Short mmCIF file of C-alpha atoms in Angstrom, two decimals:
data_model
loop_
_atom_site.label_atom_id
_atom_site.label_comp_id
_atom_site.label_asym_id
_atom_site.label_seq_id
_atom_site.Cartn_x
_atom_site.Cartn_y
_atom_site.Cartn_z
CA UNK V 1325 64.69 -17.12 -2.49
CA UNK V 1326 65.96 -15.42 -5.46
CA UNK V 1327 63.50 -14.61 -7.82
CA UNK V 1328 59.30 -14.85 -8.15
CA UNK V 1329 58.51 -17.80 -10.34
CA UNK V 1330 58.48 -17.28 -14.33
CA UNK V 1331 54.88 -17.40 -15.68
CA UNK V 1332 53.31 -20.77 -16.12
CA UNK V 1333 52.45 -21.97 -19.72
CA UNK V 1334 50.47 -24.73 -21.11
CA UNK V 1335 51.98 -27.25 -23.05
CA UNK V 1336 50.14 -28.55 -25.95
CA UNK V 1337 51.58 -31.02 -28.22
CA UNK V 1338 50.55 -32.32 -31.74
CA UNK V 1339 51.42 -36.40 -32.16
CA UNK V 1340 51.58 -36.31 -35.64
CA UNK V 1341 49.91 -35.04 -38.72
CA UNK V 1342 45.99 -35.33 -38.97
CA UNK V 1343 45.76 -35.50 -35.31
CA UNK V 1344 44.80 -32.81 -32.75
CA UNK V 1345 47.01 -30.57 -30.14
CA UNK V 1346 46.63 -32.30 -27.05
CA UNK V 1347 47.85 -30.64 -23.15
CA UNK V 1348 50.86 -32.42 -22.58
CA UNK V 1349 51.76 -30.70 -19.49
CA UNK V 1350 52.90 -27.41 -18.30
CA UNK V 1351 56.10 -25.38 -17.16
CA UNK V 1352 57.31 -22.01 -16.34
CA UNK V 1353 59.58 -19.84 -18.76
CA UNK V 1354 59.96 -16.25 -19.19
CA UNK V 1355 58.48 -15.58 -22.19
CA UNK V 1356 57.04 -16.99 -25.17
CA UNK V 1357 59.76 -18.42 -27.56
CA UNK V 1358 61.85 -19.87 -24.43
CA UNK V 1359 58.20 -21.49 -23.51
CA UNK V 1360 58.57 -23.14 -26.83
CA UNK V 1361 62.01 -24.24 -26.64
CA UNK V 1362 61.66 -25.36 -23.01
CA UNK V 1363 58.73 -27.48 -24.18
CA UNK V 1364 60.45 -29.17 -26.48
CA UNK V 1365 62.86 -30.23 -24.66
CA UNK V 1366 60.81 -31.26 -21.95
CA UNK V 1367 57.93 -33.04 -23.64
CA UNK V 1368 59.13 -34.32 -27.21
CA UNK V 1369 62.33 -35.88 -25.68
CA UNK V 1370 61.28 -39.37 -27.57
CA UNK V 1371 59.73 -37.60 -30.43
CA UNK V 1372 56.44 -36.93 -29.06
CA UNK V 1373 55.74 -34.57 -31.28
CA UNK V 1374 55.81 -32.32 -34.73
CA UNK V 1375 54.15 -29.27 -33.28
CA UNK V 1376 53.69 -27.86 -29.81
CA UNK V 1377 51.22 -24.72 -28.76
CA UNK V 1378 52.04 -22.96 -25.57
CA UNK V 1379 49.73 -20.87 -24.10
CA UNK V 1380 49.74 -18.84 -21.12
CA UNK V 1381 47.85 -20.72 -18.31
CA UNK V 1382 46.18 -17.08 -17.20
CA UNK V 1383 44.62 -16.84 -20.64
CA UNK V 1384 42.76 -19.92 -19.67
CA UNK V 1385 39.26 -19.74 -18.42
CA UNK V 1386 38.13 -22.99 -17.55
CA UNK V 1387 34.45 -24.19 -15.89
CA UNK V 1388 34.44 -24.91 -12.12
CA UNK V 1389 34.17 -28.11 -10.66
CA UNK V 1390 30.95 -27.14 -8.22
CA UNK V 1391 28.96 -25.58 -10.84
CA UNK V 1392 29.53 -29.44 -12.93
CA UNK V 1393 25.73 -30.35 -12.38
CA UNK V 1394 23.81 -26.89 -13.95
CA UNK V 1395 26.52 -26.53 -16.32
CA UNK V 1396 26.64 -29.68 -18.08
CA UNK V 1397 23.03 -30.25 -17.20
CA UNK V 1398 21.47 -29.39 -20.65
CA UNK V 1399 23.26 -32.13 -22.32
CA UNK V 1400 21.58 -35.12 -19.63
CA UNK V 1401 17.88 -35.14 -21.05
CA UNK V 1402 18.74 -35.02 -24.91
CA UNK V 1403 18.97 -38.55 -25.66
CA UNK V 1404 18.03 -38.31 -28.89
CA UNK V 1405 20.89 -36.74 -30.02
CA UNK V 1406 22.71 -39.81 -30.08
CA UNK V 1407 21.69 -41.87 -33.05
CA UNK V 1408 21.09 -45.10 -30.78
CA UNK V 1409 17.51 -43.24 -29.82
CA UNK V 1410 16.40 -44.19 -32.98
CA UNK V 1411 14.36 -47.43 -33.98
CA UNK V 1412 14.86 -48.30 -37.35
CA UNK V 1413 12.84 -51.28 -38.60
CA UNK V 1414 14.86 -54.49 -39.55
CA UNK V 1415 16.55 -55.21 -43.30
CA UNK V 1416 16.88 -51.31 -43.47
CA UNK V 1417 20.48 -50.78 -44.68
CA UNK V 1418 23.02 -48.16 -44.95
CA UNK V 1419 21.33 -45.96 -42.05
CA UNK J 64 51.87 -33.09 -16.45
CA UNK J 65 50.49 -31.45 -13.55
CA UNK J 66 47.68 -29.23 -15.47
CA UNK J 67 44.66 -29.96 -16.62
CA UNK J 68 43.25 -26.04 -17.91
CA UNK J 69 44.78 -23.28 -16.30
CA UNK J 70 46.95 -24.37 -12.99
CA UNK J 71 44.26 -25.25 -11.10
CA UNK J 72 44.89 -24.60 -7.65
CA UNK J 73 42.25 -25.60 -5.19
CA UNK J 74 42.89 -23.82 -1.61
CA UNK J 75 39.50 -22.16 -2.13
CA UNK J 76 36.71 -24.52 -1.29
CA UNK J 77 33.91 -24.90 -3.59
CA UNK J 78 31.59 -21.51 -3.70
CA UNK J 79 28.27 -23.70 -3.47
CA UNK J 80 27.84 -22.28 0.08
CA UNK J 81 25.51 -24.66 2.14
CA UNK J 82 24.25 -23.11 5.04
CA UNK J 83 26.90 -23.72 7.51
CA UNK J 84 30.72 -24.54 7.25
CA UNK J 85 30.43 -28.00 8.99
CA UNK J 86 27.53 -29.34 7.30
CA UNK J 87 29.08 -28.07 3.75
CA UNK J 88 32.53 -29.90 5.40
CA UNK J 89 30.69 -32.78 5.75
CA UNK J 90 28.89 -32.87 2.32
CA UNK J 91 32.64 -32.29 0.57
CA UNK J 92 33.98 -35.12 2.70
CA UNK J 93 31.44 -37.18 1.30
CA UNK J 94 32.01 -36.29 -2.48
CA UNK J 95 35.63 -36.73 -1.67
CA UNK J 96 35.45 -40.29 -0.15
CA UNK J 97 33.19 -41.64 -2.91
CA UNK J 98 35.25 -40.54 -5.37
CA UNK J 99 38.40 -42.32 -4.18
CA UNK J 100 36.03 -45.47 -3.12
CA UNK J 101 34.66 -45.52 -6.76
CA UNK J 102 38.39 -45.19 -7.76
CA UNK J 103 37.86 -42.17 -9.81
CA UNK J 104 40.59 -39.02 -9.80
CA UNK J 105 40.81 -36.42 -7.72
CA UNK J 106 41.63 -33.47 -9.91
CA UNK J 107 43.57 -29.66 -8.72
CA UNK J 108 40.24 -27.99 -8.23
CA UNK J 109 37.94 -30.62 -6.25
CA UNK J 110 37.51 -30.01 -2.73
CA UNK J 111 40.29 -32.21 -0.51
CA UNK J 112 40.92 -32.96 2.63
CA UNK J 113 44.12 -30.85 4.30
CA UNK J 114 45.67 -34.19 5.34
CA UNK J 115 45.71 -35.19 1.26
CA UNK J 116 46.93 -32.16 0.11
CA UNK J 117 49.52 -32.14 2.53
CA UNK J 118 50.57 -35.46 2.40
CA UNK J 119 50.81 -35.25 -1.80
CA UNK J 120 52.56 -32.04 -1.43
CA UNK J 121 55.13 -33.87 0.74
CA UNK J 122 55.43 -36.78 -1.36
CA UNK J 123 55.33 -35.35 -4.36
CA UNK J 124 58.35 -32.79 -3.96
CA UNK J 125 60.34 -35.39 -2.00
CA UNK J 126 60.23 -37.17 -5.48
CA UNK J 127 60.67 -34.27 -7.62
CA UNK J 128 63.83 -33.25 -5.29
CA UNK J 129 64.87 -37.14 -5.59
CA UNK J 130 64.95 -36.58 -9.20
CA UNK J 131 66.83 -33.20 -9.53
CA UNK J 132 69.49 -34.26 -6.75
CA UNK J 133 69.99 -38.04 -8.84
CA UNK J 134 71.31 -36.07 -11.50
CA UNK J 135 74.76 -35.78 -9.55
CA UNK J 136 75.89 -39.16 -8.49
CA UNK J 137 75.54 -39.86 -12.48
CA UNK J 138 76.52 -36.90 -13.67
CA UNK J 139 79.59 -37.41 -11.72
CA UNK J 140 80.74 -40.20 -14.44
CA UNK J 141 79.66 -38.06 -17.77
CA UNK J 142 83.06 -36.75 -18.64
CA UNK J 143 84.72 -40.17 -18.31
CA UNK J 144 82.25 -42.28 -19.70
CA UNK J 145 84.21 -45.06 -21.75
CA UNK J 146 83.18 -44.48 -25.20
CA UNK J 147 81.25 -41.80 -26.71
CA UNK J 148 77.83 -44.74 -27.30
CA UNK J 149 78.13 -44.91 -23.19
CA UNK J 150 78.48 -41.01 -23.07
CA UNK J 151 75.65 -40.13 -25.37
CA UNK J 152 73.31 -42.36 -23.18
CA UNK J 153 74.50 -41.28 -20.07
CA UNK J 154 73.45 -37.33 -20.58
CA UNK J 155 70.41 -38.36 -21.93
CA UNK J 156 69.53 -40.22 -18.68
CA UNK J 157 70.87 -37.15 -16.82
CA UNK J 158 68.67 -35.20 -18.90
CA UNK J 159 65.84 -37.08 -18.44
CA UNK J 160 65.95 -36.88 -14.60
CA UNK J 161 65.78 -33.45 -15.12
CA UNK J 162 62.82 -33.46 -16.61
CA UNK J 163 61.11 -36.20 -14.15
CA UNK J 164 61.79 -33.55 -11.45
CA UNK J 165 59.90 -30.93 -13.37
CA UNK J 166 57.11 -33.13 -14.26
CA UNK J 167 56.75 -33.76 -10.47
CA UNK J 168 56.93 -30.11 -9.72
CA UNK J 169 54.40 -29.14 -11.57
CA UNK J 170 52.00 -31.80 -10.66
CA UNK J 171 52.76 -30.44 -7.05
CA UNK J 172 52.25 -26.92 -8.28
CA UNK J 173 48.59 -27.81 -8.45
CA UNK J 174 48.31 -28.48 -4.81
CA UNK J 175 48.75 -24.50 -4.21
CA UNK J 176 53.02 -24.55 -3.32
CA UNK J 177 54.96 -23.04 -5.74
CA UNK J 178 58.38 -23.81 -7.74
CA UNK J 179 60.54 -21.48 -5.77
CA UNK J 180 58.70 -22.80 -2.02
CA UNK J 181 60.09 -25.61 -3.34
CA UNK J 182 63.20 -25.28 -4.18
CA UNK J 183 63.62 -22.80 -1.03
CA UNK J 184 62.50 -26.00 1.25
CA UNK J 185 64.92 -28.34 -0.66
CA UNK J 186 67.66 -25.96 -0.32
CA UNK J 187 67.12 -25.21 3.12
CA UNK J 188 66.77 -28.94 4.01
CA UNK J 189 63.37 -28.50 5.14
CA UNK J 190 62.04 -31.39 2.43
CA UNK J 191 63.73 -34.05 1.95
CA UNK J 192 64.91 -36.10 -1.51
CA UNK J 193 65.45 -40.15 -1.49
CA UNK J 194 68.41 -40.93 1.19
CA UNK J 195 70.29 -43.19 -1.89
CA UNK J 196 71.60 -40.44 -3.82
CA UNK J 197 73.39 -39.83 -0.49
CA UNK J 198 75.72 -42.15 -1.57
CA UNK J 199 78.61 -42.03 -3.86
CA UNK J 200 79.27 -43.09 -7.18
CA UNK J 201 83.11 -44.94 -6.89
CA UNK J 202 83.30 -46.27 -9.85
CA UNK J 203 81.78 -46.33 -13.78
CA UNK J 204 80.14 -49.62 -12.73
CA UNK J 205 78.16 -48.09 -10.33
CA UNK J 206 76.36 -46.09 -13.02
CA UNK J 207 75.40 -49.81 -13.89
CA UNK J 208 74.30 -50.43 -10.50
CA UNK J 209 72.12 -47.38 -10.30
CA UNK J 210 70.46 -47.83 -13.43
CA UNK J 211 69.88 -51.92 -12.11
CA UNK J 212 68.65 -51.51 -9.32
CA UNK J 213 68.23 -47.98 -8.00
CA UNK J 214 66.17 -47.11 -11.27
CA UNK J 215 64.98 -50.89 -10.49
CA UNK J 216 63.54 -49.93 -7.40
CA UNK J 217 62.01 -46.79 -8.54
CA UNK J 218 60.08 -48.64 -10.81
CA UNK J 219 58.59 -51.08 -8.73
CA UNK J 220 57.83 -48.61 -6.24
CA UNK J 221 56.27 -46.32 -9.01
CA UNK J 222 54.11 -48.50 -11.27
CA UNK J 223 51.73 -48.54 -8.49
CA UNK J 224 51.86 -44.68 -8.37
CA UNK J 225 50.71 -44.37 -12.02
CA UNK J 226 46.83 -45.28 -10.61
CA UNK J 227 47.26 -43.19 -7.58
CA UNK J 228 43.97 -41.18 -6.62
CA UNK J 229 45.41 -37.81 -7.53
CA UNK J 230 45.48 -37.26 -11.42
CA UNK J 231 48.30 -35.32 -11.61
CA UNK J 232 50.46 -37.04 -9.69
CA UNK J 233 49.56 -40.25 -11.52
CA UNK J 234 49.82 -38.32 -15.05
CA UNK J 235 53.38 -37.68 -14.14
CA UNK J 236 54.17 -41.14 -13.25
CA UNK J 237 53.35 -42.52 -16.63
CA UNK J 238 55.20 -40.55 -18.09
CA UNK J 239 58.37 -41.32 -15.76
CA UNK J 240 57.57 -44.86 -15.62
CA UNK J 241 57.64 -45.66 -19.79
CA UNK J 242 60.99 -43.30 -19.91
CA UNK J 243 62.39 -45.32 -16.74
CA UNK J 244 62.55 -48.35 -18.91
CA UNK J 245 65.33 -47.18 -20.29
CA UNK J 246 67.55 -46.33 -17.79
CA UNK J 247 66.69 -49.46 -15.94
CA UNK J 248 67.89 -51.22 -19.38
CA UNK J 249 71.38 -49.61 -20.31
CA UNK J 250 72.35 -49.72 -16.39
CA UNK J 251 71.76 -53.60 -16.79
CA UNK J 252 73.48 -53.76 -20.20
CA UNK J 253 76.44 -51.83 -19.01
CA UNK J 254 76.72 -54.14 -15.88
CA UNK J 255 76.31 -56.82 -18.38
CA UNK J 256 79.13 -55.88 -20.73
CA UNK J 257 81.79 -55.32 -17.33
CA UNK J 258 80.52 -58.69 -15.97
CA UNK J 259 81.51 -60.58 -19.62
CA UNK J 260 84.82 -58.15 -19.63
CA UNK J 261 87.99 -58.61 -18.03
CA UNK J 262 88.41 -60.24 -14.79
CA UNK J 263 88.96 -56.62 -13.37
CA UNK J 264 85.93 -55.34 -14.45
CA UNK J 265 83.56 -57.89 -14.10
CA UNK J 266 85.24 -57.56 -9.78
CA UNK J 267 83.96 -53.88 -10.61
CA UNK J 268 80.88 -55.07 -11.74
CA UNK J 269 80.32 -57.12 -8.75
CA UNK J 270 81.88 -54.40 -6.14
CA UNK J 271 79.14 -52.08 -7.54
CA UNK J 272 76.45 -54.23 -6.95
CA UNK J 273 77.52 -55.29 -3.50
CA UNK J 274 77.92 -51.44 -2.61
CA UNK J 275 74.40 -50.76 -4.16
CA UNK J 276 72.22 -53.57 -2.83
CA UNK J 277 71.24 -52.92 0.43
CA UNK J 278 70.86 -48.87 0.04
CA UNK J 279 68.32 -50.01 -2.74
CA UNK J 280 66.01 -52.20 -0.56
CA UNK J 281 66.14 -49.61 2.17
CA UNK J 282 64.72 -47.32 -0.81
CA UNK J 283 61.06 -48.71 -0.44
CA UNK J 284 61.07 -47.29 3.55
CA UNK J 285 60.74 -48.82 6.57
CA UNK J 286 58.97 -52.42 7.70
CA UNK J 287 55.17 -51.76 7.63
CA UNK J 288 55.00 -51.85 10.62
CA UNK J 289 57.16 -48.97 11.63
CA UNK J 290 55.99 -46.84 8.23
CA UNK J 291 54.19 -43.17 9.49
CA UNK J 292 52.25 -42.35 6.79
CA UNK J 293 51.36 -45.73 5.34
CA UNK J 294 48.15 -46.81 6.31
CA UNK J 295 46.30 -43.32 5.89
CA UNK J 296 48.17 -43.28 2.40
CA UNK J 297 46.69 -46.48 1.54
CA UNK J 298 43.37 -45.49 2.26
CA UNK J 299 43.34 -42.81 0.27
CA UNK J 300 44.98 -44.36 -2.67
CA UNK J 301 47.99 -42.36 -2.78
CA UNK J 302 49.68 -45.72 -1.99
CA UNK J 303 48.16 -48.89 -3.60
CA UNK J 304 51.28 -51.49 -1.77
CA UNK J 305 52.59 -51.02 1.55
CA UNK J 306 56.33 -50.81 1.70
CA UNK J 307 57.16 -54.51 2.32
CA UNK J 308 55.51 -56.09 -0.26
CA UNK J 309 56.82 -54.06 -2.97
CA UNK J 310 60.19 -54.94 -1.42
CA UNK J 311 59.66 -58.02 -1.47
CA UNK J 312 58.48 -57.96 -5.49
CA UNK J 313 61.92 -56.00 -5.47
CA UNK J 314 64.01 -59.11 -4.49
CA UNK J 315 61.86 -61.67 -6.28
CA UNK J 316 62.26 -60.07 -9.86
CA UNK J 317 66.23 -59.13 -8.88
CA UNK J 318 67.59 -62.63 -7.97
CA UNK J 319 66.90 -64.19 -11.45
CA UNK J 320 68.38 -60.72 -13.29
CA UNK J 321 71.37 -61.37 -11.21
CA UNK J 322 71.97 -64.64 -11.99
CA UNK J 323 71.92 -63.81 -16.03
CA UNK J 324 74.65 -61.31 -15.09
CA UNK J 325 76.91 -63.23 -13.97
CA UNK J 326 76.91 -61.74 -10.59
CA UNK J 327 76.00 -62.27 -6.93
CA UNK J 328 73.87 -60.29 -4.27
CA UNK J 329 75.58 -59.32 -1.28
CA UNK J 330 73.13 -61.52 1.04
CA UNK J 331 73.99 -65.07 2.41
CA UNK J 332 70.24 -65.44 3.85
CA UNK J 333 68.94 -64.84 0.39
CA UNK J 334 66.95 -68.28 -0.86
CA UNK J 335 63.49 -69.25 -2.11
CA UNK J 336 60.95 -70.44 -0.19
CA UNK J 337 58.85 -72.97 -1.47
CA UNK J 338 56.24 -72.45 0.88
CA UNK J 339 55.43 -68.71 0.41
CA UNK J 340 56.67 -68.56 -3.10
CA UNK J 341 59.33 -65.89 -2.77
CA UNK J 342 63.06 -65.23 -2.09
CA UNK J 343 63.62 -65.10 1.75
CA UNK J 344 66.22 -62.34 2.51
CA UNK J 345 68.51 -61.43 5.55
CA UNK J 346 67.78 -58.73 7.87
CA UNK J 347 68.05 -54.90 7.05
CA UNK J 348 70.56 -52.60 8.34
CA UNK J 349 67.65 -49.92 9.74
CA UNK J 350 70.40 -47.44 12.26
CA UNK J 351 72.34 -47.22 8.66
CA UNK J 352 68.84 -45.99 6.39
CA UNK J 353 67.85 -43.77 9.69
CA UNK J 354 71.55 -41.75 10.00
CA UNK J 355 71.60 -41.11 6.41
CA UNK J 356 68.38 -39.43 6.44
CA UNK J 357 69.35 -37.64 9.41
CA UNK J 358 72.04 -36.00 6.89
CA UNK J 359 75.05 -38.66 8.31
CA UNK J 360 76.00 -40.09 5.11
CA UNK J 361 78.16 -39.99 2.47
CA UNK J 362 77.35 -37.34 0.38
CA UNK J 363 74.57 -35.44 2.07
CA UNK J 364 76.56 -32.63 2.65
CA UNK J 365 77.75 -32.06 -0.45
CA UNK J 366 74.92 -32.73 -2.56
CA UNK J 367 72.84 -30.12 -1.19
CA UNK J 368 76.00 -27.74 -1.23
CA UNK J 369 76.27 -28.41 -4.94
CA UNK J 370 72.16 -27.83 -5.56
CA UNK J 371 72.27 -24.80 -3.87
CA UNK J 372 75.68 -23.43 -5.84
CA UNK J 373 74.05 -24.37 -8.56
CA UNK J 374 70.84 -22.13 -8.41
CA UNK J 375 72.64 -19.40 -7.11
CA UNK J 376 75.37 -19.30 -9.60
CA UNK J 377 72.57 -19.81 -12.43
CA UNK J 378 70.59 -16.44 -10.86
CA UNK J 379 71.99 -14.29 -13.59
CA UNK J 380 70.22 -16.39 -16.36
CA UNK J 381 66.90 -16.48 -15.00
CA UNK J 382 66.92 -12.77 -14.34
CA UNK J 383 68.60 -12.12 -17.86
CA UNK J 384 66.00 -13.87 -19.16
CA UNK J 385 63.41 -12.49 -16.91
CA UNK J 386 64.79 -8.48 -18.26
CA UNK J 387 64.38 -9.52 -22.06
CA UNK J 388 60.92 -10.96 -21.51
CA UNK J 389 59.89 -7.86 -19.90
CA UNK J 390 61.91 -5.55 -22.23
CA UNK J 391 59.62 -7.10 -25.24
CA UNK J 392 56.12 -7.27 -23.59
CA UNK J 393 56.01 -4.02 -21.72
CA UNK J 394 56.54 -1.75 -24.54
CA UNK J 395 52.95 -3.11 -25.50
CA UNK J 396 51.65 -3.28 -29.46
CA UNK J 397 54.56 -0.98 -30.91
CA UNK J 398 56.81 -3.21 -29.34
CA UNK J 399 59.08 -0.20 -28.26
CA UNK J 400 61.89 -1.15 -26.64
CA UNK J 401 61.70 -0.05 -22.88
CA UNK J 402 64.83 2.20 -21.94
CA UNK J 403 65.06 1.35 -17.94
CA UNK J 404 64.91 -2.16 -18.10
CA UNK J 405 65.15 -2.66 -14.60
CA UNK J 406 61.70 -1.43 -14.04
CA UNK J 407 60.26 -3.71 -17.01
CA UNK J 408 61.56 -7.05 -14.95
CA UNK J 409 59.91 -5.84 -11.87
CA UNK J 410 56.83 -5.32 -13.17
CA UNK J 411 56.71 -8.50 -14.70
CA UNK J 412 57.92 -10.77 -12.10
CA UNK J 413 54.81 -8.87 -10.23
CA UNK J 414 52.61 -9.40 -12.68
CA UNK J 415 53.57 -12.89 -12.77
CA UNK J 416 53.50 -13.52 -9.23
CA UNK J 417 50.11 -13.54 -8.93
CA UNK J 418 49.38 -15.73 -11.90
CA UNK J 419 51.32 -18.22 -10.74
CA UNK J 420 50.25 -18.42 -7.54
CA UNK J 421 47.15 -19.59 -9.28
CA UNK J 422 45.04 -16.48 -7.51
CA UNK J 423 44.13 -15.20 -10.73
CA UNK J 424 42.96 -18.72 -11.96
CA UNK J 425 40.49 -19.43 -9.36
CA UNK J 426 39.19 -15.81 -9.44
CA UNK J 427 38.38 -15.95 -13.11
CA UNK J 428 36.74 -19.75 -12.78
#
């Protein structure tokens, strides 16, 4: 062994206009701009792409897996957040 | 690939903390095995048995070496490709292996190895790539024959994959899988164009074919009933088809293709049987597949000389590169530029070190 592994980035890529960045993948590079370039080439061979974010993955904080239950908890008992909860009498249009 | 949010690596187990180890062991067993039953995805961070994560972590960097070490036998052929439409496609598919193996790696990443473990194991032969790319590439044609039926094989053996139980793994296979079309394509076309050609090069054609064959059933591993790791991989959906039957899907989709080339397979036993509704084929050479995983054939030798001479005579970029990261994030907001270098690409690679090996990332989540 060489050298200790580049720092791993994030790959986001952008489809096309009007739609949102979306993680493509990930991959190691020194820094920044060769993050960029490396992404490109690796993940918009085919044209995958007319943007791409990279992001450190240590600047991500993400939610753990066994705290899933209390953390997306609050979201289980609102039904009526979802416009389905609603009973809207027959003949009643644009609603 | 590999990711989902930061590289999730999942040695720790989950912090819940039941009241003792075996009864929480127990309780994560359980989540784990109704998760696969219910054919959901197991993702970086959930709690896994050891047996999964080692098994993936074999698996999946025997691929991701299969990948990086296929780029020679093809590469081989790049400077006399026949015309520049051939050569254009061929370093494209070269390219694109590349970037297979690094999908793979980082899907295995997430499993808690890292890139240069990896690489160290490959190098030092203690992980192992696909025994074909132990074998040489004579002639152009056999760039034909690879792409047939090597590529061929990979993707019967890897459409499976792309709905194995691990998301990662599986997110990388999609990927390979819709760019393996094409290789699988312009091998056939090229094989196609030789077989039409002159009487010498459709005899290439054919000599390519006969060469490549037999290595290429052998790729799927051994009879079922002789296969290690098979059953357990089937029950946890790493493995959806056990090695004979893909072979055997192998055959049954090759013997038509073969026939609109214009060429024969180099197998006198090979017919179709009414009764089960698929080719019958003659018996496999198994003391050949077992010596050239031992390291006996061809090429082994020298394709894991020419790996390792090429990471060690690319050292100087990565650490070039690794200098002028550090020389322009060091200096912090002023962006000064740091005088002793040398110092700046220690502390980075420390610095970096850690992150990688995903310690950070489970501390902060």
């Amino acid at each position: 062994m060489t050298t200790t592994d580049w720092p791993l980035w994030e790959v986001f890529v952008r489809s096309r206009r009007g739609l949102s960045h979306t993680h493509a993948g990930s991959l190691h590079a020194p820094d920044a701009e060769l993050a960029l370039r490396n992404a490109r080439d690796l993940y918009t061979r085919r044209g995958e792409g007319v943007s791409i974010w990279v992001v450190p993955s240590s600047a991500i904080t993400a939610s753990s897996p066994d705290e899933k239950d209390p953390f997306f908890e609050p979201t289980a008992d609102k039904p009526y957040r979802h416009p389905t909860f609603y009973e809207i009498p027959e003949g009643v249009q644009h609603l | 690939m590999a990711t989902a949010a930061a590289h999730e690596t999942a040695r720790s187990q989950p912090s819940g903390a039941p009241e003792s180890a075996d009864d929480s062991t127990a309780e994560f067993q359980r989540a784990f095995d109704a998760a696969v039953a219910a054919d959901e995805r197991i993702e970086p961070r959930d709690w896994m048995p050891d047996g999964y994560r080692a098994t993936l972590i074999r698996q999946i960097a025997q691929h991701a070496h299969s990948e990086i070490i296929g780029m020679q036998p093809e590469a081989n052929w790049i400077t006399r490709a026949p015309s520049l439409r051939r050569k254009a496609i061929l370093m494209a598919k070269v390219q694109d292996e590349a970037g297979h193996g690094l999908y793979l790696y980082s899907a295995a990443e997430t499993l808690g190895t890292s890139r240069d473990e990896l690489l160290d194991k490959l190098h030092s032969g203690r992980q192992k790539y696909s025994s074909i790319f132990n074998y040489p590439t004579l002639t152009w044609a056999d760039v034909g024959a690879i792409g047939w039926l090597v590529d061929g094989a990979a993707i019967t053996n890897q459409v499976p994959l792309c709905r194995c139980s691990y998301g990662p793994y599986a997110r990388a296979m999609v990927r390979i899988c819709k760019e393996e079309s094409f290789h699988q394509r312009q091998g056939y076309e090229l094989l196609l164009a030789l077989s039409k050609g002159t009487p010498e090069q459709h005899e290439m054609a054919q000599d390519a074919v006969n060469r490549w064959w037999w290595p290429s059933l052998m790729m799927f591993g051994p009879p079922d009933d002789e296969s290690q790791h098979s059953a357990q991989s089937m029950a946890w959906k790493i493995k959806r088809h056990s090695n004979d039957e893909l072979r055997q899907r192998f055959v049954d989709i090759c013997v038509p293709q073969a026939e609109s080339l214009g060429l024969t397979l180099p197998d006198p036993d090979l017919k179709w049987n009414e009764e089960r509704g698929h080719y019958d084929f003659g018996p496999i050479d198994w003391s050949e597949f077992w010596e050239v995983l031992k390291g006996n054939g061809p090429c082994n030798e020298q394709r894991l000389s020419r790996r390792r001479r090429a990471h060690e005579e690319g050292a100087w970029v990565r650490e070039a590169a690794a200098a002028y990261a550090a020389k322009h994030t060091t200096g912090g907001p002023g962006r000064q530029s740091d005088v002793d270098g040398t110092t700046g690409a220690h502390h980075a690679a420390n610095a970096n070190g850690e992150n990688v090996n995903g310690e950070t990332g489970a501390k902060r989540a």
